[in-house]
């Protein structure tokens, strides 16, 4: 795949910029920006409400966006895709709506030590509120979920296993189907945080055997403020609503109300139509490249970047081998705090992330307070890799003078 830098106006407008923080958020291709602008310029109205043609067009475009995004994530029944603000809201939706109705004192909720706070804190708080216990599956020293220990933790009191498809901090790709099977074997739900899965790997929700899968549009070339929860119809129909208001009701009586059909039952209020259309355009864009091709491109850059950094004395890379990671390179340079490293790289136009990556439980387990993280995407280039390596070498040089 030739690098797609020219498709991304921000990168074109910042020629010297080496954007290596795509695990935090991706840049947006022109096709996404155009689709959103087109919607506002031609078809904008409040959907589902107006009796006029313009509102019907907005409704249709919102519906079509849902169908397109569902197709991208391999979800045949697009009514089982609930739009949310992103992964965080999708996971809070399940933990609150399902957990509030189903978790009892003494139940067990299993998460892993690899999780982003978005897939950790909602479950921790649910456990606290319900008198359930939160069990945290250990990670191996190379940053994988310890599957044997996970299986050993599951039992008749386990109600849910919440785990990530791909770790944002290390890039570890987890065996989703195997974990889902183990959860189901004890009658627990399998809930997956796909924030780092959908942008980088081909995903088929229907084939993964999960109960629910959460994702964020902004990490996969789409706009901020839109994402989704894909779930089985059985789960969505069994859950009470998460929020109440317009659109999500069927009949509102003085004393009680009934709920609209899926997916509207979980989408209270005016929906985020333009961002849904932007995300659908992002899916179209990524499918145009081919997700297998996206993966190949990232893996090639990751391998080169890792080799280049490991050639610098004092660099440690965290996580499993490159083939078992998404395009994430989490590393430290001996004697240089990751924040200082990020500042020096920034002076050379290289954007990386430094810190705990919203994964404090994982950092404790790895016994590192922070790492530096470079992450690659469709628009990343060999020049970005070279700039990263040169920047790290420069940081080493600067700090060796102290
Ligand atoms: N889960 C993972 C693995 C992530 O990487 C992120 C974002 O960094 C999230 C959840 C939260 O996503 P958002 O902030 O888009 O809701």
XYZ file of C-alpha atoms and ligand atoms in Angstrom:
418
model
C 0.000 0.000 0.000
C 1.355 3.412 -0.850
C 1.084 5.735 2.120
C -2.175 7.688 2.069
C -0.846 10.908 3.499
C -2.279 12.921 0.619
C -5.833 11.843 1.546
C -5.547 13.601 4.923
C -5.807 17.411 4.777
C -4.263 17.884 8.226
C -1.137 16.015 7.136
C -1.003 17.878 3.835
C -1.322 21.188 5.712
C 1.484 20.211 8.120
C 4.192 18.843 5.817
C 6.858 18.403 8.500
C 4.557 16.668 10.954
C 5.130 13.028 11.910
C 1.859 12.049 13.559
C 2.473 8.875 15.570
C -0.404 9.057 18.015
C -3.146 7.336 16.070
C -3.994 5.014 18.957
C -5.217 8.160 20.739
C -7.091 9.486 17.732
C -6.701 9.165 13.997
C -6.533 11.906 11.410
C -9.532 12.280 9.090
C -9.480 11.694 5.345
C -11.017 14.265 3.027
C -13.805 11.811 2.165
C -15.037 11.918 5.781
C -14.917 15.709 6.008
C -16.709 15.997 2.643
C -19.457 13.572 3.665
C -20.225 15.542 6.813
C -20.187 18.847 4.996
C -22.438 17.433 2.280
C -24.967 16.296 4.872
C -25.111 19.725 6.515
C -25.287 21.495 3.160
C -28.028 19.299 1.638
C -29.994 17.173 4.073
C -29.722 18.507 7.626
C -32.898 18.310 9.738
C -33.909 16.577 12.943
C -34.512 12.947 11.915
C -37.440 10.722 12.964
C -39.563 13.803 13.759
C -40.508 15.996 10.860
C -43.394 15.195 8.527
C -41.540 16.893 5.683
C -39.220 15.547 3.024
C -36.031 17.117 4.379
C -36.453 15.334 7.712
C -37.168 12.095 5.879
C -33.899 12.522 3.989
C -31.990 13.104 7.237
C -33.640 9.981 8.677
C -32.688 7.972 5.636
C -29.085 9.118 5.709
C -28.819 8.301 9.412
C -30.282 4.853 8.767
C -27.973 4.235 5.800
C -24.968 5.235 7.912
C -25.922 2.651 10.531
C -26.247 -0.067 7.886
C -22.841 0.858 6.406
C -21.059 0.856 9.755
C -22.719 -2.420 10.804
C -21.443 -3.973 7.581
C -17.923 -2.776 8.335
C -17.894 -4.510 11.715
C -19.540 -7.673 10.384
C -22.889 -7.166 12.112
C -25.672 -8.344 9.858
C -28.580 -7.059 11.937
C -27.910 -3.316 11.843
C -30.684 -2.655 14.388
C -28.275 -4.196 16.880
C -25.828 -1.340 16.410
C -26.519 1.371 18.973
C -24.784 4.673 18.360
C -22.973 6.148 21.336
C -20.417 8.925 21.795
C -17.703 6.287 21.667
C -16.297 3.248 23.412
C -16.477 4.788 26.870
C -20.173 5.497 26.598
C -20.878 2.100 25.012
C -19.182 0.255 27.886
C -20.898 2.425 30.485
C -24.186 1.683 28.746
C -23.780 -2.087 29.186
C -22.340 -1.892 32.686
C -25.148 0.409 33.820
C -28.155 -0.987 31.948
C -27.339 -4.685 32.006
C -25.291 -4.677 35.196
C -27.814 -2.581 37.103
C -30.549 -5.102 36.335
C -28.614 -8.350 36.578
C -25.647 -8.256 38.953
C -26.358 -9.390 42.518
C -24.343 -9.313 45.758
C -21.759 -12.084 45.708
C -21.581 -12.219 41.906
C -18.215 -11.974 40.192
C -17.191 -9.595 37.424
C -13.990 -10.481 35.602
C -11.835 -7.912 33.829
C -8.195 -8.169 32.809
C -5.104 -6.301 33.900
C -4.673 -5.085 30.335
C -7.731 -2.852 30.217
C -8.109 0.816 29.387
C -9.859 2.622 32.246
C -12.993 2.749 30.062
C -13.301 -1.031 30.379
C -12.184 -1.190 33.988
C -13.721 1.592 36.043
C -17.377 1.024 34.952
C -17.090 -2.619 36.061
C -15.254 -1.694 39.248
C -17.980 0.785 40.133
C -20.732 -1.686 39.244
C -19.126 -4.277 41.536
C -18.913 -1.736 44.355
C -22.519 -0.624 43.913
C -23.852 -4.173 43.825
C -21.690 -5.876 46.430
C -20.172 -8.042 43.701
C -16.466 -8.783 43.489
C -14.189 -7.532 40.730
C -11.615 -10.115 39.716
C -8.658 -8.952 37.668
C -7.038 -11.507 35.390
C -3.231 -11.277 35.525
C -1.157 -10.363 32.482
C 2.020 -12.170 31.489
C 5.360 -10.382 31.586
C 5.139 -9.868 27.828
C 1.768 -8.145 28.195
C -0.768 -10.810 27.256
C -3.888 -11.869 29.095
C -2.920 -15.018 31.014
C -5.507 -17.342 29.495
C -4.971 -20.262 31.845
C -5.412 -18.018 34.857
C -8.447 -16.417 33.246
C -10.123 -19.753 32.706
C -9.306 -20.730 36.292
C -11.027 -17.575 37.569
C -14.353 -18.290 35.901
C -17.085 -20.066 37.792
C -20.791 -20.223 38.462
C -20.839 -16.764 40.097
C -19.140 -15.112 37.097
C -21.693 -12.878 35.397
C -19.509 -11.055 32.879
C -16.027 -11.152 31.388
C -14.956 -7.746 30.059
C -11.760 -7.624 28.002
C -10.169 -5.735 25.161
C -9.724 -6.859 21.578
C -6.437 -4.969 21.350
C -4.525 -3.228 24.145
C -4.090 0.496 23.588
C -1.018 0.620 25.815
C 0.954 -2.278 24.305
C -0.882 -3.259 21.122
C -1.443 -6.855 22.295
C -4.051 -8.597 20.126
C -6.165 -10.837 22.342
C -7.803 -14.167 21.416
C -11.360 -12.831 21.458
C -13.177 -15.989 20.394
C -11.385 -18.164 22.921
C -12.154 -15.769 25.770
C -15.796 -15.447 24.661
C -16.108 -19.246 24.612
C -14.647 -19.543 28.112
C -17.079 -16.886 29.408
C -20.050 -18.605 27.813
C -18.998 -21.990 29.198
C -19.808 -20.677 32.683
C -22.899 -18.762 31.559
C -21.240 -15.325 31.715
C -21.513 -12.522 29.170
C -18.504 -11.734 26.982
C -18.122 -7.974 26.503
C -15.271 -6.720 24.355
C -13.678 -3.282 24.131
C -12.953 -2.941 20.428
C -11.638 0.642 20.471
C -8.276 -0.536 19.108
C -9.709 -3.448 17.122
C -11.980 -1.797 14.538
C -9.374 0.715 13.314
C -6.642 -1.828 12.685
C -8.012 -5.332 12.100
C -10.766 -6.876 10.023
C -13.636 -7.381 12.495
C -16.669 -9.616 12.173
C -18.900 -9.212 15.198
C -21.135 -12.077 14.063
C -18.164 -14.466 13.887
C -16.500 -13.465 17.166
C -19.144 -15.043 19.404
C -19.425 -12.019 21.694
C -22.410 -10.541 23.473
C -21.287 -6.973 22.903
C -18.474 -5.039 21.223
C -17.751 -1.339 21.783
C -15.854 0.979 19.442
C -15.012 4.634 18.720
C -15.283 6.342 15.342
C -12.495 8.842 15.938
C -9.835 6.121 16.114
C -10.823 4.712 12.713
C -10.684 7.816 10.496
C -14.131 8.979 11.615
C -15.143 12.055 13.602
C -15.003 12.464 17.370
C -18.312 12.090 19.198
C -19.608 8.950 17.512
C -19.039 5.279 18.163
C -21.148 2.315 18.913
C -22.173 -0.730 20.781
C -22.757 -3.799 18.642
C -24.596 -6.448 20.609
C -26.746 -9.504 20.208
C -30.462 -8.869 19.875
C -31.019 -11.070 22.921
C -28.825 -8.854 25.093
C -30.237 -5.575 23.810
C -33.832 -6.722 24.168
C -33.230 -7.968 27.694
C -31.608 -4.722 28.886
C -33.584 -1.777 30.240
C -32.909 1.602 28.580
C -29.795 3.512 29.560
C -31.172 7.035 29.192
C -34.705 8.367 28.883
C -36.190 11.063 26.683
C -37.295 11.685 23.123
C -37.082 9.015 20.413
C -36.492 6.094 22.777
C -40.139 5.785 23.855
C -43.133 4.081 22.304
C -45.988 5.340 24.523
C -45.611 7.718 27.448
C -48.370 7.398 30.037
C -48.675 9.493 33.174
C -47.415 6.659 35.345
C -45.329 4.510 33.015
C -43.890 4.340 29.538
C -43.012 1.718 26.979
C -39.919 1.648 24.824
C -39.236 2.014 21.153
C -37.798 -0.828 19.070
C -34.054 -1.387 18.667
C -31.835 0.504 18.232
C -33.892 3.579 19.234
C -34.581 2.244 22.726
C -30.951 3.077 23.544
C -30.684 6.370 21.651
C -32.489 9.010 23.692
C -32.575 12.532 22.266
C -31.556 14.059 18.962
C -29.034 11.732 17.338
C -25.587 12.630 16.082
C -26.459 12.291 12.395
C -23.549 14.114 10.776
C -20.960 12.177 12.759
C -22.676 8.880 11.932
C -22.472 9.860 8.258
C -18.809 10.763 8.735
C -18.119 7.408 10.344
C -19.895 5.589 7.521
C -17.624 7.445 5.085
C -14.630 6.357 7.178
C -15.772 2.725 6.867
C -16.094 3.184 3.118
C -12.603 4.686 3.015
C -11.015 1.889 5.057
C -12.823 -0.800 3.066
C -11.541 0.883 -0.085
C -8.008 0.198 1.146
C -8.931 -3.188 2.603
C -8.474 -3.947 6.289
C -6.060 -6.787 5.525
C -3.961 -4.238 3.653
C -4.192 -1.767 6.555
C -2.856 -4.482 8.840
C -0.002 -5.381 6.476
C 1.031 -1.743 6.158
C 1.058 -1.151 9.916
C 2.905 -4.366 10.630
C 5.668 -3.496 8.153
C 6.170 -0.056 9.739
C 5.969 -1.467 13.250
C 8.670 -4.058 12.502
C 10.971 -1.418 11.037
C 10.372 1.024 13.865
C 10.988 -1.629 16.493
C 14.255 -2.741 14.853
C 15.393 0.876 14.594
C 14.629 1.663 18.239
C 16.121 -1.549 19.607
C 19.351 -0.633 17.825
C 19.590 2.324 20.254
C 21.256 1.354 23.512
C 18.895 1.686 26.492
C 15.593 1.191 24.643
C 13.157 -1.368 26.069
C 10.050 -2.351 24.111
C 6.968 -3.620 25.990
C 4.424 -6.160 24.868
C 4.512 -9.363 22.824
C 6.305 -9.816 19.481
C 5.317 -7.521 16.611
C 3.121 -10.126 14.888
C 0.904 -10.272 17.961
C 0.509 -6.503 18.202
C -1.408 -3.812 16.373
C 0.636 -0.851 15.138
C 1.659 0.143 18.661
C 5.232 0.526 19.870
C 5.388 1.093 23.622
C 8.899 1.732 24.868
C 11.191 3.428 27.342
C 14.662 4.896 26.982
C 16.870 4.344 29.994
C 17.575 7.539 31.922
C 14.972 9.624 30.049
C 11.453 10.047 31.367
C 8.860 9.314 28.656
C 7.456 12.853 29.049
C 10.895 14.358 28.366
C 11.287 12.017 25.427
C 7.933 13.123 24.018
C 8.916 16.781 24.418
C 12.200 16.290 22.573
C 10.411 14.375 19.812
C 7.810 17.124 19.564
C 10.582 19.646 18.911
C 11.346 17.562 15.832
C 7.751 17.388 14.679
C 7.175 13.854 15.975
C 3.929 13.382 17.943
C 3.937 10.459 20.339
C 2.044 9.737 23.543
C 3.763 9.439 26.926
C 2.217 8.388 30.203
C 0.102 5.582 31.601
C -2.174 5.481 28.523
C -5.316 5.325 30.688
C -4.167 1.885 31.826
C -2.856 2.407 35.355
C -3.603 -1.190 36.475
C -1.436 -2.443 33.594
C 1.395 -0.033 34.353
C 1.417 -1.268 37.956
C 1.661 -4.830 36.733
C 4.507 -3.997 34.350
C 6.115 -1.987 37.174
C 6.701 1.022 34.938
C 5.159 4.392 35.788
C 4.886 5.386 32.149
C 5.978 4.460 28.643
C 6.402 6.351 25.410
C 4.020 5.116 22.718
C 4.298 5.525 18.972
C 1.343 4.245 16.981
C 0.954 3.838 13.239
C -1.940 4.001 10.835
C -2.830 4.036 7.156
C -1.115 7.375 6.529
C 2.101 6.567 8.414
C 5.247 6.422 6.309
C 8.852 5.257 6.338
C 9.771 8.919 6.910
C 7.731 8.889 10.117
C 9.653 5.831 11.297
C 12.993 7.446 10.432
C 12.001 10.660 12.256
C 10.992 8.659 15.330
C 14.296 6.782 15.424
C 16.308 9.963 14.843
C 14.368 11.735 17.609
C 14.965 8.964 20.138
C 18.666 8.899 19.254
C 18.774 12.694 19.716
C 17.098 12.411 23.136
C 19.717 9.881 24.171
C 22.474 12.224 23.031
C 20.970 15.203 24.921
C 20.543 13.236 28.148
C 23.972 11.627 27.976
C 25.421 15.138 28.399
C 23.777 15.539 31.821
N -10.585 1.426 25.159
C -9.418 1.501 24.532
C -8.622 0.256 24.341
C -8.945 2.725 24.070
O -7.787 2.800 23.444
C -9.739 3.877 24.289
C -9.239 5.207 23.875
O -8.075 5.491 23.940
C -10.965 3.745 24.921
C -11.361 2.506 25.347
C -11.859 4.923 25.148
O -12.294 5.409 23.909
P -13.096 6.780 23.826
O -12.305 7.784 24.601
O -13.152 7.054 22.363
O -14.445 6.541 24.428
